C-alpha atoms as a PDB file:
ATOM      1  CA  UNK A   1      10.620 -26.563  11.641  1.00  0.00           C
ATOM      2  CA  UNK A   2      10.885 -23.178   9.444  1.00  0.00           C
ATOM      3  CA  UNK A   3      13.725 -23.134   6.757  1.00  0.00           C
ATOM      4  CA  UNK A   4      14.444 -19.884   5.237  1.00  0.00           C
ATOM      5  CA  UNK A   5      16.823 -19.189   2.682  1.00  0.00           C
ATOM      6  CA  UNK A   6      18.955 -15.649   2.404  1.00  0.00           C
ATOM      7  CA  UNK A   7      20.018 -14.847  -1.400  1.00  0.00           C
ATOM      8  CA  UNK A   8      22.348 -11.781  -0.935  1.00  0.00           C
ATOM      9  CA  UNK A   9      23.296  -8.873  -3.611  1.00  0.00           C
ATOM     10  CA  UNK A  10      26.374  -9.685  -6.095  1.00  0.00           C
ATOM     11  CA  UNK A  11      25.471  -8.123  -8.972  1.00  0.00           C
ATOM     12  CA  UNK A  12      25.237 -10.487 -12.712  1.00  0.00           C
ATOM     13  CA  UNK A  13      28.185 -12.504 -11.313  1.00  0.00           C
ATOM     14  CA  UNK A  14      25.801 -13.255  -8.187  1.00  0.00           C
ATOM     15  CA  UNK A  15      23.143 -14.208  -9.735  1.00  0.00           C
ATOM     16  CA  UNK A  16      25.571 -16.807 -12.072  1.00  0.00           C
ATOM     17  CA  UNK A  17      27.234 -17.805  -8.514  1.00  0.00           C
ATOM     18  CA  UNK A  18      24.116 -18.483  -6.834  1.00  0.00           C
ATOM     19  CA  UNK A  19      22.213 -20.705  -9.095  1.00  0.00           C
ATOM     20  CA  UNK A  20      25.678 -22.727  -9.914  1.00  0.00           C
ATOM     21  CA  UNK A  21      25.834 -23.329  -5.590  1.00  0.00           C
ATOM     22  CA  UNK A  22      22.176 -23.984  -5.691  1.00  0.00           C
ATOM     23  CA  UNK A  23      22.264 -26.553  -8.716  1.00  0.00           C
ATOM     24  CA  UNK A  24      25.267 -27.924  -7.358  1.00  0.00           C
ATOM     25  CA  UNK A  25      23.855 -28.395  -3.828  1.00  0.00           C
ATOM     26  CA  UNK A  26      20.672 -29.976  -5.484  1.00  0.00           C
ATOM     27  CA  UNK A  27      22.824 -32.713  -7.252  1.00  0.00           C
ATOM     28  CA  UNK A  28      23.905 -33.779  -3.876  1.00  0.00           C
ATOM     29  CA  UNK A  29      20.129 -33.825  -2.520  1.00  0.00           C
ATOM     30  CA  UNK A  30      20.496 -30.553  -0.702  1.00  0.00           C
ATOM     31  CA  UNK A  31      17.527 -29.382  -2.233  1.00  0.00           C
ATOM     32  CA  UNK A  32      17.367 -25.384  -0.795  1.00  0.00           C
ATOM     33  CA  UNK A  33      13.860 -24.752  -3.048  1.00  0.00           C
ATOM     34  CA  UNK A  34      12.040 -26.549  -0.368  1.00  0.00           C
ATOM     35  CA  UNK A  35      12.873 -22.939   1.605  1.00  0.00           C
ATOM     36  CA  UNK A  36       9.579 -22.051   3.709  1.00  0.00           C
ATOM     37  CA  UNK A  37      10.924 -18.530   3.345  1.00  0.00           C
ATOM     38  CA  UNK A  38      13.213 -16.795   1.007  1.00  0.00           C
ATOM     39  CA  UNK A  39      14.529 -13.464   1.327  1.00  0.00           C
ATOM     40  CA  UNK A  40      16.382 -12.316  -1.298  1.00  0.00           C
ATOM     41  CA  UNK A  41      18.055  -9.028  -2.061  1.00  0.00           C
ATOM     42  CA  UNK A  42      19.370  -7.413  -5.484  1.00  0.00           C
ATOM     43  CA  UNK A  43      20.859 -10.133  -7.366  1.00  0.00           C
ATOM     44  CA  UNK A  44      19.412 -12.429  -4.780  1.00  0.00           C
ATOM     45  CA  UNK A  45      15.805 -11.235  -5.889  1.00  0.00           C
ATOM     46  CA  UNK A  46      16.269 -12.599  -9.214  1.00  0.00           C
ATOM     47  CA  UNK A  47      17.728 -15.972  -8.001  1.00  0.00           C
ATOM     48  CA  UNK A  48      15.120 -16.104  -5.588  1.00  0.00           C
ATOM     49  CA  UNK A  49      12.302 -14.940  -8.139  1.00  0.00           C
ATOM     50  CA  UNK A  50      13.246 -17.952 -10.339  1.00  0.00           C
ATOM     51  CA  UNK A  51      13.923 -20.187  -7.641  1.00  0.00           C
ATOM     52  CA  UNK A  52      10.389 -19.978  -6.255  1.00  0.00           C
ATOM     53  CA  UNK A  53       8.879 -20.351  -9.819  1.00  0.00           C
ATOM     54  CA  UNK A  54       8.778 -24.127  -9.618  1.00  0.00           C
ATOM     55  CA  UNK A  55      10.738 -24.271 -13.128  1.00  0.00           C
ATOM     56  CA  UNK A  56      13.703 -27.111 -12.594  1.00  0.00           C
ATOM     57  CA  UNK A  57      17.132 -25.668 -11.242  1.00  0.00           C
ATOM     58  CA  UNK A  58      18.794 -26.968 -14.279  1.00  0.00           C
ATOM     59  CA  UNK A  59      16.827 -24.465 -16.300  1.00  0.00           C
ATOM     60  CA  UNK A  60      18.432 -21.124 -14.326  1.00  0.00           C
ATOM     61  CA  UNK A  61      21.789 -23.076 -13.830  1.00  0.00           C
ATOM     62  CA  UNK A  62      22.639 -23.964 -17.406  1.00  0.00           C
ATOM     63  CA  UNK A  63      21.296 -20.079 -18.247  1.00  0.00           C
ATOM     64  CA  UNK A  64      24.251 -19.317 -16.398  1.00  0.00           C
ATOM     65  CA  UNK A  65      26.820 -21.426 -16.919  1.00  0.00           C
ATOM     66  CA  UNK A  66      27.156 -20.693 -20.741  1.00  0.00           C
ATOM     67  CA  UNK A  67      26.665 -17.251 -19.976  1.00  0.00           C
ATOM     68  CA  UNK A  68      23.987 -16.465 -22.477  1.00  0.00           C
ATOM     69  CA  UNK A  69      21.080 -13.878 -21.684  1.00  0.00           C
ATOM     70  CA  UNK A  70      17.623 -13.474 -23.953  1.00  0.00           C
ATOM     71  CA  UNK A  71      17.085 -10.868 -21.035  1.00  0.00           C
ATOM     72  CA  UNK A  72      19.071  -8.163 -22.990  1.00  0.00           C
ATOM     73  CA  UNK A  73      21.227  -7.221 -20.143  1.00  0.00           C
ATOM     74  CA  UNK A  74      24.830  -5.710 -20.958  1.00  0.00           C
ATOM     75  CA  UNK A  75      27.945  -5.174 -18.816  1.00  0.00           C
ATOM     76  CA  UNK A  76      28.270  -2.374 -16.665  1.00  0.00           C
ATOM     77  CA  UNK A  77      30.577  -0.864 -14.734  1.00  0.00           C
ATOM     78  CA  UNK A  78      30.810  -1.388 -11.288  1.00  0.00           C
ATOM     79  CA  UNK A  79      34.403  -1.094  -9.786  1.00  0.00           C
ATOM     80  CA  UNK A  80      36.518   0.248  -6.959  1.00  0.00           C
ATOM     81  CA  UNK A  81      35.598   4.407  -8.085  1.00  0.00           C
ATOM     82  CA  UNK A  82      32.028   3.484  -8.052  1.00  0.00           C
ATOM     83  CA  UNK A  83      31.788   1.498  -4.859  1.00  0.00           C
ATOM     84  CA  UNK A  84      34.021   4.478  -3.219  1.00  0.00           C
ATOM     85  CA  UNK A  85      31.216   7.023  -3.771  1.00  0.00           C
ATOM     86  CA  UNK A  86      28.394   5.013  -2.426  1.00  0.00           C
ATOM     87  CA  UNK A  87      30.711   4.523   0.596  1.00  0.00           C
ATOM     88  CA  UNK A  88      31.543   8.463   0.450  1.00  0.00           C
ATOM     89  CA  UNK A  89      27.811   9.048   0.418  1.00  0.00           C
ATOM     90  CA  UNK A  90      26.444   6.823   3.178  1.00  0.00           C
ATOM     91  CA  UNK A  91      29.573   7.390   5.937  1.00  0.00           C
ATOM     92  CA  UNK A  92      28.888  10.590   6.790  1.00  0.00           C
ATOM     93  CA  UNK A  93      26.273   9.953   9.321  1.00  0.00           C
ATOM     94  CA  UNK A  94      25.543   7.455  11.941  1.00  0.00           C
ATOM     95  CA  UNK A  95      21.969   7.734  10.989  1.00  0.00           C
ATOM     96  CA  UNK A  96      21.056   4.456   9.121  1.00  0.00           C
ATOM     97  CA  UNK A  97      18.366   5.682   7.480  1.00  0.00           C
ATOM     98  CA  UNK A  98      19.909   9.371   6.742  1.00  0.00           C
ATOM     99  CA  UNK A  99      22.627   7.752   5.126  1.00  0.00           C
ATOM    100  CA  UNK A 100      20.574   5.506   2.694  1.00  0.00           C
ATOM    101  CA  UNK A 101      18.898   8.825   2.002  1.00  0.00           C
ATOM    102  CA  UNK A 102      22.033  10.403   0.848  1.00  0.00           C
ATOM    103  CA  UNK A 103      22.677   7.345  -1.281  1.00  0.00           C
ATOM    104  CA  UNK A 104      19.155   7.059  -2.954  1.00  0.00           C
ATOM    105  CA  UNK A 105      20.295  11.620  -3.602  1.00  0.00           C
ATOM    106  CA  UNK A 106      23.275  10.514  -5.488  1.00  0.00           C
ATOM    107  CA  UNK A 107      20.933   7.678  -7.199  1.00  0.00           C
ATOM    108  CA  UNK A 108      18.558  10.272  -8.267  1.00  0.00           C
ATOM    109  CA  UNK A 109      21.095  12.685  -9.451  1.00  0.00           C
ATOM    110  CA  UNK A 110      22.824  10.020 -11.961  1.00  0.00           C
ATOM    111  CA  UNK A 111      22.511   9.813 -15.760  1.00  0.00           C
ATOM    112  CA  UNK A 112      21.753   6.311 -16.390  1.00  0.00           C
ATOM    113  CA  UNK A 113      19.384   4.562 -19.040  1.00  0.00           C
ATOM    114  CA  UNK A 114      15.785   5.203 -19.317  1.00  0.00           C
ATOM    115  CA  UNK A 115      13.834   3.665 -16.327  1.00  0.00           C
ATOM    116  CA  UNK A 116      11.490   1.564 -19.317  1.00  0.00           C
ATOM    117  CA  UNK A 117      14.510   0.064 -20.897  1.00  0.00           C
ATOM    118  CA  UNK A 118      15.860  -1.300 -17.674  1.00  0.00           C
ATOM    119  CA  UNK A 119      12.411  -2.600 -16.415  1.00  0.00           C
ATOM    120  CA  UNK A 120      12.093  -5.078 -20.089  1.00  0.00           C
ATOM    121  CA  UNK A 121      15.643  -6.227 -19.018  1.00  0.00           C
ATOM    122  CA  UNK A 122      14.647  -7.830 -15.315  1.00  0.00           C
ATOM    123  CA  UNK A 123      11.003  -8.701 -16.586  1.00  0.00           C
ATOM    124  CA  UNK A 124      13.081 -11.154 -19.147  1.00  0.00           C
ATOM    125  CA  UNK A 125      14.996 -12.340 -16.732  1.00  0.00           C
ATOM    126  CA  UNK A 126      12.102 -13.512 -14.349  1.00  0.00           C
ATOM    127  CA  UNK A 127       9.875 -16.325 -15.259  1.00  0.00           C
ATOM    128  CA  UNK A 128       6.507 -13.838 -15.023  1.00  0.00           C
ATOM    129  CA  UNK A 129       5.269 -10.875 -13.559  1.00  0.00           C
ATOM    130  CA  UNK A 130       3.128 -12.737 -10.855  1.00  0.00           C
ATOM    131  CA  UNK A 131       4.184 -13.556  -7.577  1.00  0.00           C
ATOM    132  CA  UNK A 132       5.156 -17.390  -6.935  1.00  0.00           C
ATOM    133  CA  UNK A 133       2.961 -18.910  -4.322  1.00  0.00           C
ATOM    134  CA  UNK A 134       5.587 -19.965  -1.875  1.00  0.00           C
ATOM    135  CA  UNK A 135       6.804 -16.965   0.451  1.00  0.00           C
ATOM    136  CA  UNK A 136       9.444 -14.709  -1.438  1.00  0.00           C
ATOM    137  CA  UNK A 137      10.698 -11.473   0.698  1.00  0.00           C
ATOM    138  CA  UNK A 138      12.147  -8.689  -2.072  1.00  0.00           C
ATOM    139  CA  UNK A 139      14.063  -5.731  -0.456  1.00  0.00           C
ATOM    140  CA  UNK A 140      14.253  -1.996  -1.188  1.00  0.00           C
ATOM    141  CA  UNK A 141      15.299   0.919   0.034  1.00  0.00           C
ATOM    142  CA  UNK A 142      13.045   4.570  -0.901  1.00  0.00           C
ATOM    143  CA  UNK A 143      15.372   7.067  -1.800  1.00  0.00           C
ATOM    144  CA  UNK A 144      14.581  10.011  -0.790  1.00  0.00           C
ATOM    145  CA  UNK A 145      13.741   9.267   2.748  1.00  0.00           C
ATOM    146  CA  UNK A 146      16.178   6.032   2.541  1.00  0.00           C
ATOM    147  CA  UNK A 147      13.334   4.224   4.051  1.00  0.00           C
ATOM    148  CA  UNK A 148      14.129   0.263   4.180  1.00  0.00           C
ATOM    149  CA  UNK A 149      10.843  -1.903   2.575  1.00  0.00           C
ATOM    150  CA  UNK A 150      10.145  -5.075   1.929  1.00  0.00           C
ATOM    151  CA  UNK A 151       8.003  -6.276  -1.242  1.00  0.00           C
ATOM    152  CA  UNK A 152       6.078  -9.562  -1.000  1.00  0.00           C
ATOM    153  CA  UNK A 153       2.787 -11.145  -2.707  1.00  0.00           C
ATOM    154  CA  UNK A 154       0.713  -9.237   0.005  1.00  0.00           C
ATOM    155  CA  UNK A 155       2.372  -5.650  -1.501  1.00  0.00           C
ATOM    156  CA  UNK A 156       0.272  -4.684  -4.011  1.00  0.00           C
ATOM    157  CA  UNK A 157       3.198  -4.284  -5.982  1.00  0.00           C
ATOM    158  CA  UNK A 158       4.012  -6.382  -9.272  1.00  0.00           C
ATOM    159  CA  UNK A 159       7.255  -8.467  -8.758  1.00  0.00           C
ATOM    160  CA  UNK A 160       8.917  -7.395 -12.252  1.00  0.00           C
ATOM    161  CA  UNK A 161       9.005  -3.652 -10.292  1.00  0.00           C
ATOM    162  CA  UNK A 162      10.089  -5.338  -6.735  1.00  0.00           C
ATOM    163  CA  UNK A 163      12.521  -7.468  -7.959  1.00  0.00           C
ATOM    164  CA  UNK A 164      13.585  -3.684 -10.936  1.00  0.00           C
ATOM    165  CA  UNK A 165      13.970  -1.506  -7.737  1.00  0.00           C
ATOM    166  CA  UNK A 166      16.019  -4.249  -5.368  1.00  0.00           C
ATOM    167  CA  UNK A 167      18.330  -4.646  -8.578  1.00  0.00           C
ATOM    168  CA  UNK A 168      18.714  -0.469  -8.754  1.00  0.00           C
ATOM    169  CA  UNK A 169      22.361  -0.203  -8.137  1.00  0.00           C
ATOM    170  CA  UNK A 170      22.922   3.467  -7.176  1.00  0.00           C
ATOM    171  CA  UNK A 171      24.438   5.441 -10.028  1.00  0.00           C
ATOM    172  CA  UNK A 172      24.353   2.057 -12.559  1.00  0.00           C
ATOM    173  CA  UNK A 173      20.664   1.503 -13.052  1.00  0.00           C
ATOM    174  CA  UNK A 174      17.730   3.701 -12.540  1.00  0.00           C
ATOM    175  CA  UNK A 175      15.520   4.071  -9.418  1.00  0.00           C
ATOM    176  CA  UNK A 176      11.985   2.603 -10.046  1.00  0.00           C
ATOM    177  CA  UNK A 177       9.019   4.029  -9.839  1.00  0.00           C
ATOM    178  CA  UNK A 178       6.274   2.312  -7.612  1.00  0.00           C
ATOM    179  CA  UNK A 179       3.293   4.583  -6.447  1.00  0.00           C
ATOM    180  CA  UNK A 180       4.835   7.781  -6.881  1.00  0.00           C
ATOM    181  CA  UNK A 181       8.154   6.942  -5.302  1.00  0.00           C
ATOM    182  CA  UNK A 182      11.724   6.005  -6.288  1.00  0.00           C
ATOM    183  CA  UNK A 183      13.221   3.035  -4.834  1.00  0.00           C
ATOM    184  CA  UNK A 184      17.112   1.955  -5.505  1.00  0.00           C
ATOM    185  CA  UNK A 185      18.461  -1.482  -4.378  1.00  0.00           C
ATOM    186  CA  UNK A 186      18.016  -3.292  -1.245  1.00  0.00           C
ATOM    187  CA  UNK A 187      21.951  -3.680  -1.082  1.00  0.00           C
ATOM    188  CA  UNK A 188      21.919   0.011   0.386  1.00  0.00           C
ATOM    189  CA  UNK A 189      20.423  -1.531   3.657  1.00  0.00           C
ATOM    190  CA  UNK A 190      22.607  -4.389   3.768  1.00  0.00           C
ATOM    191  CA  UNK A 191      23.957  -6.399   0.687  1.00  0.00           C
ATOM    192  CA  UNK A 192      22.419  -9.549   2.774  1.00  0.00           C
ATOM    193  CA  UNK A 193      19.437  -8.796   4.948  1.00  0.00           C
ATOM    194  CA  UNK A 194      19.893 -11.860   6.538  1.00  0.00           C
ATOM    195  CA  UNK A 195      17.892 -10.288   9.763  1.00  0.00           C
ATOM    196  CA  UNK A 196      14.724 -11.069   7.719  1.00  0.00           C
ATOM    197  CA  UNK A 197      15.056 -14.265   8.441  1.00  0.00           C
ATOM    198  CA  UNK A 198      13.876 -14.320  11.591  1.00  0.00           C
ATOM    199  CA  UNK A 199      11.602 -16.188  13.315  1.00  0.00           C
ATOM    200  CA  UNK A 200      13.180 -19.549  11.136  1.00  0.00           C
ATOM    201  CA  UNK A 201      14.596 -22.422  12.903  1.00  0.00           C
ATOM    202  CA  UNK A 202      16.896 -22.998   9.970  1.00  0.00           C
ATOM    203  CA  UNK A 203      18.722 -20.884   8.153  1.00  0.00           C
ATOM    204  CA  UNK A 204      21.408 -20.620   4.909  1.00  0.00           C
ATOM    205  CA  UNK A 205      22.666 -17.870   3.964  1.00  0.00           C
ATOM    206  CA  UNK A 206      24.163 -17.325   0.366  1.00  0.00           C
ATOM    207  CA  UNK A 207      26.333 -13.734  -0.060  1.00  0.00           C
ATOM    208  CA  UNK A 208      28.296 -13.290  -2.850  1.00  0.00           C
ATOM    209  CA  UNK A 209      29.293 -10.356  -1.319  1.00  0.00           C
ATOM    210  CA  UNK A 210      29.116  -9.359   2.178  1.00  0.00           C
ATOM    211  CA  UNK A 211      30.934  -6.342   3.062  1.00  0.00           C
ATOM    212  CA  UNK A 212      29.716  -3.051   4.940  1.00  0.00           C
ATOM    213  CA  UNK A 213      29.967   0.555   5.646  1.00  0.00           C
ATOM    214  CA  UNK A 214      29.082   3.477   7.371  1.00  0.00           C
ATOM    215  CA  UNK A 215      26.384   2.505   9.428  1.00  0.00           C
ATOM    216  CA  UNK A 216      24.733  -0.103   7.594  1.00  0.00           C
ATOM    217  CA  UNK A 217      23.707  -3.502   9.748  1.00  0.00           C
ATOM    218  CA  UNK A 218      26.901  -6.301   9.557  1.00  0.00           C
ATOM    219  CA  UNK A 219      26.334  -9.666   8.200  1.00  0.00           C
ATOM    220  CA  UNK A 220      28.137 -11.086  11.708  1.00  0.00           C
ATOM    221  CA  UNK A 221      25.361  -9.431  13.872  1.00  0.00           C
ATOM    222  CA  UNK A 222      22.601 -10.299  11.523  1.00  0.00           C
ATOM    223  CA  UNK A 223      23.844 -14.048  11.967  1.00  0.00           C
ATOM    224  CA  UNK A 224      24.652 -13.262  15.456  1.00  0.00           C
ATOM    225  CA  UNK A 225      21.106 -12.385  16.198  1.00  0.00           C
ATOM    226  CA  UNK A 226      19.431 -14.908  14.967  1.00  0.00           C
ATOM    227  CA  UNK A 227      21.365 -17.316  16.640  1.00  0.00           C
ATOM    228  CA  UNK A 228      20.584 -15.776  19.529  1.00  0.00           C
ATOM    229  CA  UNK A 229      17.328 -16.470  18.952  1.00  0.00           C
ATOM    230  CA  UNK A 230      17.671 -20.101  18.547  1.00  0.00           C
ATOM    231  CA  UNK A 231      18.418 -20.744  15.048  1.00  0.00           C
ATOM    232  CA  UNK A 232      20.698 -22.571  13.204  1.00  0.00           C
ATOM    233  CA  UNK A 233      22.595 -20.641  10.676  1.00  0.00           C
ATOM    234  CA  UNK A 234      25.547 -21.731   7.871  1.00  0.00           C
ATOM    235  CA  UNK A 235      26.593 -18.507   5.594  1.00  0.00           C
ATOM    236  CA  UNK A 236      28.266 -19.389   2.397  1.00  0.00           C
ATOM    237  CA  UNK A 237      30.605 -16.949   0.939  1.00  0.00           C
ATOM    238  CA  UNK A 238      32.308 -17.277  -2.454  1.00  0.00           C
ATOM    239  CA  UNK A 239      35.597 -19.132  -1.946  1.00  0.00           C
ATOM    240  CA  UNK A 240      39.000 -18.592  -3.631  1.00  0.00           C
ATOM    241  CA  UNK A 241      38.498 -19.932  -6.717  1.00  0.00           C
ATOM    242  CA  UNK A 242      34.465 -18.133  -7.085  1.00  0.00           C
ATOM    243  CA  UNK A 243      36.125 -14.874  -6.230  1.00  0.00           C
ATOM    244  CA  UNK A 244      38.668 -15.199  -9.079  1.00  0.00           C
ATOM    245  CA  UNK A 245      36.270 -16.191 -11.449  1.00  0.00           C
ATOM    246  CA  UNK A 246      33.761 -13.706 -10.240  1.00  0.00           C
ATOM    247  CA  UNK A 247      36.299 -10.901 -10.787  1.00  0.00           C
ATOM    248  CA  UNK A 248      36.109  -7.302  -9.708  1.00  0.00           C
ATOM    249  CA  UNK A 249      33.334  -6.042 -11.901  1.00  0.00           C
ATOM    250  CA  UNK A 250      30.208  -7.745 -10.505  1.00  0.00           C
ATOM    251  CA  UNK A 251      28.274  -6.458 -13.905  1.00  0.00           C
ATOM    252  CA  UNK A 252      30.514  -8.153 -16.161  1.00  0.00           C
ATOM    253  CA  UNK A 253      28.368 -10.064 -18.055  1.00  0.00           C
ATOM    254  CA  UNK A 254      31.329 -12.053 -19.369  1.00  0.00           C
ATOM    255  CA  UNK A 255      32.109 -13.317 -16.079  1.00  0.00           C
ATOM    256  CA  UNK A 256      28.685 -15.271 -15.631  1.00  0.00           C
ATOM    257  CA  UNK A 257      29.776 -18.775 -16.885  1.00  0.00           C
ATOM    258  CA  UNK A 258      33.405 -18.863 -14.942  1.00  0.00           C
ATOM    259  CA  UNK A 259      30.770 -17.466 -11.743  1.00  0.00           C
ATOM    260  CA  UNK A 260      28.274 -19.557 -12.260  1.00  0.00           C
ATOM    261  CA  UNK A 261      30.432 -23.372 -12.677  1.00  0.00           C
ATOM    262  CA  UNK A 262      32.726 -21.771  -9.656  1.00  0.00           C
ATOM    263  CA  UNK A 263      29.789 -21.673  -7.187  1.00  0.00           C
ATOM    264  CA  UNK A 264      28.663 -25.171  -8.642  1.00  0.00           C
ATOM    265  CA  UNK A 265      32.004 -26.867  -7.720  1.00  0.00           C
ATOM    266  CA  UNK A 266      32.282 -24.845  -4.317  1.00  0.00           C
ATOM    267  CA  UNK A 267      28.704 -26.725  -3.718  1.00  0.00           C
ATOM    268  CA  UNK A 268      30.827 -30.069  -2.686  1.00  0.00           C
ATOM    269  CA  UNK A 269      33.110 -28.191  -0.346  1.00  0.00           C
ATOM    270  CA  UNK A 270      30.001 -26.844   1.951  1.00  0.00           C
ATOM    271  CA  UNK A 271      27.453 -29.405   0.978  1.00  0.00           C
ATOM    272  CA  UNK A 272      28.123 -31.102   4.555  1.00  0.00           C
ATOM    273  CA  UNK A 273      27.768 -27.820   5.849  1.00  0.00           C
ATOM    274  CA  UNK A 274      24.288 -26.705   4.466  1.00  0.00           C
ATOM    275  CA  UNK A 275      22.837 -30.124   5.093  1.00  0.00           C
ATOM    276  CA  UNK A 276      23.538 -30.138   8.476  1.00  0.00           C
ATOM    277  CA  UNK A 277      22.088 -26.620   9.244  1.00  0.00           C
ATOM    278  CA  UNK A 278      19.068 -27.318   6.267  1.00  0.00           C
ATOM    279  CA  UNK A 279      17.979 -30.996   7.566  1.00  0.00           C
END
């Protein structure tokens, strides 16, 4: 039996969700760091960066949950005028990859803070610049020729830059350099990549955010297909209280604790959920 786990994008408030559903989960012996595979995209990098460090959950939970960072991250804005561009960019084609393309343009073309300054914030937020041992799947998307990758141990590539260019919000963050090229967040693929699971007999997926545009892949026929296949899947979203706390501003570093003990209280609600899918 294969268990992967799927850590979607959310931005700071995702990361704070995830590790309070995670911690919560593991305090009802749901334990979802015995994963044979994670996949993890943008703020579901980090989580799952950390996650397969073999650090205690506590650690990244109670990071989170007083909403204090050593990483030297601030708030940024991502709202409604921001997420309207990125939809604006990548909806006027039916060409997947096109439209990434056009996304990863409009990354290029923004004014955001030096690429160095950004890449000292995620390398304090992970727990080293090697790659854990168990299997960790980072996502990516090149921008000029919006070409979807996937960074693991076997990529040559150092996981402070894989996790820096699957946390590149378009127009937020700077691109990252690896090789030559400029990469921008997995998220422009699909905020949950949950197709990468496949091949897994059992699978939970976490998505803080789910939504889609244009032509970019839908979480439902992700989930449809590998059921298809003959897996089990449960997909948690944020419920009614998470969403509140999370707010509209997924960068709002202020928002991390409220996130962060939201996701850990949500963790009873599905707990009987997960463990029937995780085993």
């Amino acid at each position: 039996m294969t268990r992967a786990l799927v850590l979607g994008g959310g931005g700071v408030t995702g990361v704070a969700w995830e590790w309070g559903l995670i911690a919560g989960l593991a305090q009802r012996g749901v334990s979802l760091d015995a994963a044979d595979v994670v996949v993890g995209t943008s703020a579901g990098s980090v989580v799952g960066a950390q996650l397969r460090s073999g650090e205690p959950v506590s650690r990244w939970y109670d990071a989170e949950r007083v909403g204090g960072s050593t990483s030297g991250e601030v708030s940024a804005r991502f709202g409604v005028a921001q997420v309207a561009r990125l939809v604006w960019a990548g909806s006027w084609t039916r060409d997947e990859r096109r439209a990434r393309a056009r996304i990863g343009a409009l990354a290029l073309a923004a004014r955001t803070e030096p690429e160095e300054v950004r890449r000292a914030v995620i390398a304090a937020r992970l727990p080293g610049s090697g790659w854990p041992a168990g299997r960790l799947s980072v996502t990516a998307v090149e921008a000029v020729s919006g070409e979807f990758v996937v960074f693991d141990a076997g990529s040559g590539v150092s996981l402070v830059d894989a996790v820096g260019a699957s946390c590149a919000v378009p127009g937020v963050w700077p691109p990252v350099t690896i090789g030559g090229r400029r990469y921008v967040d997995g998220g422009v693929r699909s905020l949950v990549n949950a197709d990468l699971a496949a091949g897994a007999d059992r699978v939970v997926v976490v998505a803080p955010a789910s939504s889609s545009f244009g032509p970019m892949p839908r979480l439902s026929a992700q989930v449809a297909g590998l059921r298809a296949a003959g897996a089990r899947v449960v997909v948690v979203r944020p419920d009614r209280a998470a969403r509140a706390a999370i707010g509209r501003n997924v960068l709002d570093q202020g928002r991390r604790a409220g996130a962060a003990r939201a996701g850990f209280a949500q963790a009873g609600a599905v707990c009987a959920a997960v463990a029937a899918v995780w085993g």
